[in-house]
CSV table of C-alpha atoms and ligand atoms in Angstrom, one decimal:
chain,number,residue,atom,x,y,z
A,1,MET,CA,181.7,10.0,152.7
A,2,GLU,CA,178.0,8.8,152.6
A,3,LYS,CA,175.3,10.8,154.3
A,4,SER,CA,173.8,9.5,157.6
A,5,VAL,CA,170.4,10.7,158.8
A,6,ALA,CA,169.8,12.0,162.3
A,7,VAL,CA,166.8,10.6,164.3
A,8,PRO,CA,165.0,12.2,167.2
A,9,ASP,CA,167.0,11.8,170.5
A,10,SER,CA,164.6,10.9,173.3
A,11,ARG,CA,166.9,12.8,175.8
A,12,LEU,CA,166.5,16.0,173.7
A,13,VAL,CA,163.0,16.0,172.3
A,14,GLY,CA,160.9,18.8,173.8
A,15,ARG,CA,164.0,20.4,175.5
A,16,LEU,CA,165.0,23.1,173.0
A,17,GLN,CA,162.5,25.7,174.1
A,18,ARG,CA,164.1,28.5,172.1
A,19,ALA,CA,165.0,29.7,168.7
A,20,VAL,CA,168.4,28.7,167.3
A,21,ILE,CA,169.7,30.7,164.3
A,22,PHE,CA,172.2,29.4,161.8
A,23,LEU,CA,174.1,32.3,160.3
A,24,GLY,CA,176.7,31.9,157.5
A,25,PRO,CA,177.3,32.3,153.8
A,26,PRO,CA,175.7,30.2,151.0
A,27,GLY,CA,177.0,26.7,151.0
A,28,ALA,CA,178.5,26.9,154.5
A,29,GLY,CA,176.4,23.9,155.7
A,30,LYS,CA,173.6,25.7,157.6
A,31,GLY,CA,170.8,23.6,156.0
A,32,THR,CA,172.7,20.3,156.6
A,33,GLN,CA,173.2,21.1,160.3
A,34,ALA,CA,169.8,22.7,160.8
A,35,GLN,CA,168.0,19.6,159.5
A,36,GLU,CA,170.1,17.4,161.8
A,37,LEU,CA,169.7,19.5,164.9
A,38,ALA,CA,166.0,20.0,164.4
A,39,ARG,CA,165.5,16.2,163.9
A,40,LYS,CA,167.4,15.5,167.1
A,41,TYR,CA,165.4,17.9,169.2
A,42,GLY,CA,162.1,17.1,167.4
A,43,VAL,CA,161.5,20.7,166.4
A,44,PRO,CA,160.8,22.3,163.0
A,45,HIS,CA,163.7,23.3,160.7
A,46,LEU,CA,162.6,26.7,159.4
A,47,SER,CA,164.4,27.5,156.2
A,48,THR,CA,163.2,30.7,154.6
A,49,GLY,CA,164.9,29.6,151.3
A,50,ASP,CA,162.8,26.3,151.4
A,51,MET,CA,159.6,28.3,152.2
A,52,LEU,CA,160.2,30.6,149.2
A,53,ARG,CA,161.0,27.6,146.9
A,54,GLU,CA,157.7,26.0,148.0
A,55,ASN,CA,155.8,29.1,147.1
A,56,ILE,CA,157.5,29.2,143.8
A,57,ALA,CA,156.6,25.6,143.1
A,58,LEU,CA,152.9,26.5,144.0
A,59,GLY,CA,153.0,29.4,141.6
A,60,ASN,CA,151.4,31.8,144.0
A,61,ALA,CA,151.8,35.6,144.2
A,62,LEU,CA,154.6,35.3,146.8
A,63,GLY,CA,156.5,32.8,144.7
A,64,GLU,CA,156.1,35.0,141.6
A,65,GLN,CA,157.6,38.0,143.5
A,66,ALA,CA,160.5,35.9,144.9
A,67,LYS,CA,161.4,33.9,141.8
A,68,PRO,CA,163.3,36.5,139.7
A,69,LEU,CA,165.1,37.8,142.8
A,70,MET,CA,166.3,34.4,143.9
A,71,ALA,CA,167.3,33.5,140.3
A,72,ARG,CA,169.6,36.6,140.3
A,73,GLY,CA,171.0,35.8,143.8
A,74,GLU,CA,169.4,38.8,145.4
A,75,LEU,CA,167.6,39.0,148.7
A,76,VAL,CA,163.8,38.9,148.8
A,77,PRO,CA,162.4,42.1,150.5
A,78,ASP,CA,161.9,42.0,154.3
A,79,SER,CA,158.2,42.8,153.9
A,80,ILE,CA,157.6,39.4,152.2
A,81,ILE,CA,160.0,37.5,154.5
A,82,LEU,CA,158.6,38.8,157.8
A,83,LYS,CA,155.0,38.0,156.9
A,84,MET,CA,156.0,34.5,155.8
A,85,VAL,CA,158.0,33.8,159.0
A,86,ALA,CA,155.3,35.3,161.4
A,87,LYS,CA,152.7,33.0,159.9
A,88,ARG,CA,154.9,29.9,160.1
A,89,ILE,CA,155.9,30.4,163.8
A,90,GLU,CA,152.3,30.7,164.9
A,91,ARG,CA,151.9,27.0,164.1
A,92,PRO,CA,151.7,24.7,167.2
A,93,ASP,CA,154.7,22.7,166.1
A,94,CYS,CA,156.9,25.7,167.0
A,95,SER,CA,155.9,25.8,170.7
A,96,PHE,CA,159.0,23.8,171.8
A,97,GLY,CA,161.4,25.9,169.8
A,98,PHE,CA,162.7,25.9,166.2
A,99,VAL,CA,165.8,26.1,164.1
A,100,PHE,CA,166.2,29.0,161.7
A,101,ASP,CA,168.3,28.5,158.6
A,102,GLY,CA,168.7,31.6,156.3
A,103,PHE,CA,166.8,33.8,158.6
A,104,PRO,CA,167.3,36.5,159.8
A,105,ARG,CA,169.4,37.8,156.9
A,106,THR,CA,169.4,41.6,157.5
A,107,VAL,CA,169.7,43.7,160.7
A,108,ALA,CA,166.1,44.8,160.2
A,109,GLN,CA,164.9,41.1,160.2
A,110,ALA,CA,167.0,40.4,163.4
A,111,GLN,CA,165.5,43.4,165.2
A,112,TRP,CA,162.0,42.3,164.2
A,113,LEU,CA,162.6,38.7,165.4
A,114,GLY,CA,164.0,39.9,168.7
A,115,GLU,CA,160.8,41.9,169.3
A,116,LEU,CA,158.6,39.0,168.2
A,117,LEU,CA,160.3,36.6,170.6
A,118,ARG,CA,159.9,39.2,173.4
A,119,GLN,CA,156.2,39.6,172.7
A,120,HIS,CA,155.7,35.8,172.8
A,121,GLY,CA,157.7,35.6,176.1
A,122,LEU,CA,160.3,33.4,174.5
A,123,LYS,CA,164.0,33.3,175.3
A,124,GLN,CA,166.4,35.2,173.0
A,125,PRO,CA,168.1,33.1,170.3
A,126,VAL,CA,171.4,31.3,170.3
A,127,VAL,CA,173.2,32.2,167.1
A,128,VAL,CA,175.6,29.7,165.5
A,129,HIS,CA,177.9,31.5,163.1
A,130,PHE,CA,179.4,29.3,160.3
A,131,VAL,CA,182.9,30.6,159.6
A,132,ILE,CA,184.5,29.3,156.4
A,133,ASP,CA,187.0,30.3,153.7
A,134,PRO,CA,184.9,31.5,150.7
A,135,ALA,CA,187.2,29.5,148.4
A,136,LEU,CA,185.6,26.3,149.7
A,137,LEU,CA,182.0,27.3,148.9
A,138,MET,CA,181.9,26.9,145.1
A,139,ARG,CA,182.4,23.1,145.2
A,140,ARG,CA,179.8,22.8,148.0
A,141,ILE,CA,177.2,24.9,146.2
A,142,THR,CA,177.6,23.5,142.6
A,143,GLY,CA,177.8,19.9,143.9
A,144,ARG,CA,174.6,20.2,146.1
A,145,ARG,CA,171.6,18.1,145.2
A,146,MET,CA,168.3,18.3,147.2
A,147,CYS,CA,165.5,15.8,147.6
A,148,LYS,CA,162.4,17.2,145.8
A,149,THR,CA,160.1,15.6,148.4
A,150,GLY,CA,161.8,15.7,151.8
A,151,GLY,CA,164.4,18.4,151.3
A,152,ASP,CA,167.4,16.2,152.4
A,153,ILE,CA,170.7,17.7,151.3
A,154,TYR,CA,173.5,15.8,149.4
A,155,ASN,CA,176.7,16.6,147.6
A,156,ILE,CA,177.7,14.7,144.4
A,157,TYR,CA,181.4,15.1,145.3
A,158,ASP,CA,181.5,14.7,149.1
A,159,ARG,CA,178.1,13.4,150.4
A,160,PRO,CA,176.6,11.3,147.6
A,161,PRO,CA,173.4,9.3,148.0
A,162,LYS,CA,173.6,5.5,147.9
A,163,VAL,CA,171.9,5.5,144.5
A,164,PRO,CA,172.8,8.4,142.2
A,165,GLY,CA,169.8,10.9,141.9
A,166,ILE,CA,167.7,9.2,144.6
A,167,CYS,CA,167.2,10.3,148.2
A,168,ASP,CA,168.3,7.6,150.7
A,169,THR,CA,165.6,8.7,153.2
A,170,ASP,CA,162.4,8.7,151.1
A,171,GLY,CA,163.4,7.7,147.6
A,172,GLY,CA,162.6,11.2,146.2
A,173,GLU,CA,164.2,12.6,143.1
A,174,LEU,CA,167.4,14.6,143.8
A,175,VAL,CA,167.5,18.0,141.9
A,176,GLN,CA,169.9,21.0,141.6
A,177,ARG,CA,168.6,24.4,142.8
A,178,PRO,CA,168.4,26.9,139.9
A,179,ASP,CA,170.5,29.4,142.0
A,180,ASP,CA,173.3,26.8,142.5
A,181,ARG,CA,174.6,27.3,139.0
A,182,GLU,CA,178.2,28.6,139.0
A,183,GLU,CA,177.3,32.1,137.6
A,184,ILE,CA,174.8,32.8,140.4
A,185,VAL,CA,177.3,32.0,143.2
A,186,ALA,CA,179.2,35.3,143.0
A,187,PRO,CA,176.0,37.6,143.4
A,188,ARG,CA,174.8,35.4,146.3
A,189,LEU,CA,178.1,35.8,148.1
A,190,GLU,CA,178.1,39.6,147.4
A,191,ALA,CA,174.5,39.8,148.9
A,192,TYR,CA,175.7,37.9,151.9
A,193,ALA,CA,178.8,40.2,152.4
A,194,LYS,CA,176.7,43.3,152.1
A,195,MET,CA,173.4,42.5,153.8
A,196,THR,CA,174.0,39.5,156.1
A,197,ALA,CA,177.6,39.5,157.3
A,198,PRO,CA,176.9,42.6,159.5
A,199,LEU,CA,174.5,40.5,161.5
A,200,ALA,CA,177.5,38.7,163.1
A,201,ALA,CA,178.7,41.9,164.7
A,202,TYR,CA,175.1,42.7,165.7
A,203,TYR,CA,174.6,39.4,167.5
A,204,ARG,CA,178.2,39.5,168.9
A,205,ARG,CA,177.4,42.8,170.6
A,206,LEU,CA,174.4,41.2,172.1
A,207,GLY,CA,176.6,38.3,173.4
A,208,ARG,CA,174.6,35.7,171.5
A,209,LEU,CA,177.0,34.7,168.8
A,210,GLU,CA,179.0,31.4,168.8
A,211,ASP,CA,181.5,30.7,166.1
A,212,VAL,CA,181.9,27.3,164.4
A,213,ASP,CA,184.7,26.3,162.0
A,214,ALA,CA,182.4,25.2,159.1
A,215,ALA,CA,185.3,23.9,157.1
A,216,GLN,CA,185.4,20.8,159.3
A,217,SER,CA,183.6,17.6,158.5
A,218,VAL,CA,179.8,17.4,158.8
A,219,GLU,CA,180.2,15.2,161.9
A,220,GLN,CA,182.7,17.6,163.6
A,221,VAL,CA,180.5,20.6,162.9
A,222,SER,CA,177.4,18.7,164.3
A,223,LYS,CA,179.3,17.9,167.5
A,224,ARG,CA,180.3,21.6,168.0
A,225,VAL,CA,176.7,22.8,167.2
A,226,LEU,CA,175.3,20.4,169.8
A,227,GLU,CA,177.8,21.6,172.4
A,228,ILE,CA,176.8,25.2,171.8
A,229,VAL,CA,173.1,24.5,171.9
A,230,SER,CA,173.3,22.3,175.0
A,231,LYS,CA,175.5,24.8,176.8
A,232,ALA,CA,172.8,27.5,176.2
A,233,GLN,CA,170.1,25.5,177.9
B,301,LIG,P1,168.8,29.8,151.1
B,301,LIG,O1,168.0,28.7,150.6
B,301,LIG,O2,168.7,30.2,152.5
B,301,LIG,O3,170.3,29.6,150.7
B,301,LIG,P2,171.7,30.1,151.3
B,301,LIG,O4,171.6,30.9,152.5
B,301,LIG,O5,172.3,30.8,150.1
B,301,LIG,O6,172.3,28.9,151.8
B,301,LIG,P3,172.5,27.6,151.1
B,301,LIG,O7,171.2,26.8,151.2
B,301,LIG,O8,173.0,27.8,149.7
B,301,LIG,O9,173.7,26.9,151.9
B,301,LIG,P4,173.7,26.1,153.3
B,301,LIG,O10,174.6,26.9,154.2
B,301,LIG,O11,172.3,25.8,153.8
B,301,LIG,O12,174.5,24.8,152.9
B,301,LIG,P5,174.1,23.3,152.8
B,301,LIG,O13,173.9,22.8,154.2
B,301,LIG,O14,172.9,23.1,151.8
B,301,LIG,O15,168.4,31.2,150.3
B,301,LIG,C1,168.2,31.1,148.9
B,301,LIG,C2,167.7,32.5,148.4
B,301,LIG,O16,166.4,32.7,149.0
B,301,LIG,C3,168.5,33.7,148.8
B,301,LIG,O17,169.6,33.9,147.8
B,301,LIG,C4,167.5,34.8,148.8
B,301,LIG,O18,167.2,35.2,147.5
B,301,LIG,C5,166.3,34.1,149.4
B,301,LIG,N1,166.1,34.2,150.9
B,301,LIG,C6,166.1,33.2,151.7
B,301,LIG,N2,166.0,33.6,153.0
B,301,LIG,C7,165.9,35.0,152.9
B,301,LIG,C8,165.8,36.0,153.9
B,301,LIG,N3,165.7,35.7,155.2
B,301,LIG,N4,165.7,37.3,153.5
B,301,LIG,C9,165.8,37.6,152.1
B,301,LIG,N5,165.9,36.7,151.2
B,301,LIG,C10,166.0,35.4,151.5
B,301,LIG,O19,175.4,22.7,152.2
B,301,LIG,C11,175.9,23.0,151.0
B,301,LIG,C12,176.6,21.8,150.3
B,301,LIG,O20,177.7,21.4,151.1
B,301,LIG,C13,175.7,20.5,150.3
B,301,LIG,O21,176.0,19.8,149.2
B,301,LIG,C14,176.2,19.7,151.6
B,301,LIG,O22,176.0,18.3,151.4
B,301,LIG,C15,177.6,20.1,151.7
B,301,LIG,N6,178.1,20.2,153.0
B,301,LIG,C16,177.5,20.7,154.1
B,301,LIG,N7,178.3,20.7,155.2
B,301,LIG,C17,179.5,20.2,154.8
B,301,LIG,C18,180.7,19.9,155.4
B,301,LIG,N8,180.9,20.2,156.8
B,301,LIG,N9,181.7,19.4,154.7
B,301,LIG,C19,181.6,19.1,153.4
B,301,LIG,N10,180.4,19.3,152.7
B,301,LIG,C20,179.4,19.9,153.4
């Protein structure tokens, strides 16, 4: 199936007014859904993975620290991530809410975020939990291609662009992430199981977690995500 691009929905723009967190293993579809939800509500899509990759592309100190860890499929230390997120959410475009994809990823990051939202007088987040059989993830991860300029996400098997290698939205070049090679998938899944999966129990205890069957089609998952987010408003 070809990819369609979400556009801002005038009934939703400006109405999010909170943080939405997408939690789930690599390749579960968090980025695809975060991009779409953020576009509909007209809020920023905050992917810590994308922020780190931007720093790597810039060749700055933060990027240099993150690069070898990401290449091995390991998590980047909380000290680096928290500073980067704090700086990003200070920007005015976050004042109507934002969609986190890949953050928080440890219980310490989640506790820090809860405190930060309290300090800013913001509502506590809605957490969308992507539940999927790990056997489906390899094809999604190794088939993924991303637009070098706009970050749009494709899959050469299931969600190809109209013209191979070219982004439908802005004509940018589609590239494969270095950590999407087959041999890096297992360590990424291990890091998820050890460090991030416990967050589901953490948010469930707080009554914030909503499960989504992430094995469904992109359109079905989008519908369920929108239901969850609308219900929380
Ligand atoms: P990050 O960039 O966050 O990657 P990730 O969490 O591993 O998740 P992915 O981007 O791989 O998958 P996704 O769930 O977004 O799936 P997508 O929508 O693209 O992190 C990378 C690295 O950065 C980490 O390993 C770590 O080192 C570091 N890092 C980042 N944040 C950190 C943090 N907070 N703390 C510490 N370290 C951090 O979809 C995947 C593919 O499937 C695509 O091809 C897509 O087209 C396709 N697809 C999507 N949905 C569907 C569907 N429903 N059906 C069929 N195909 C689908």
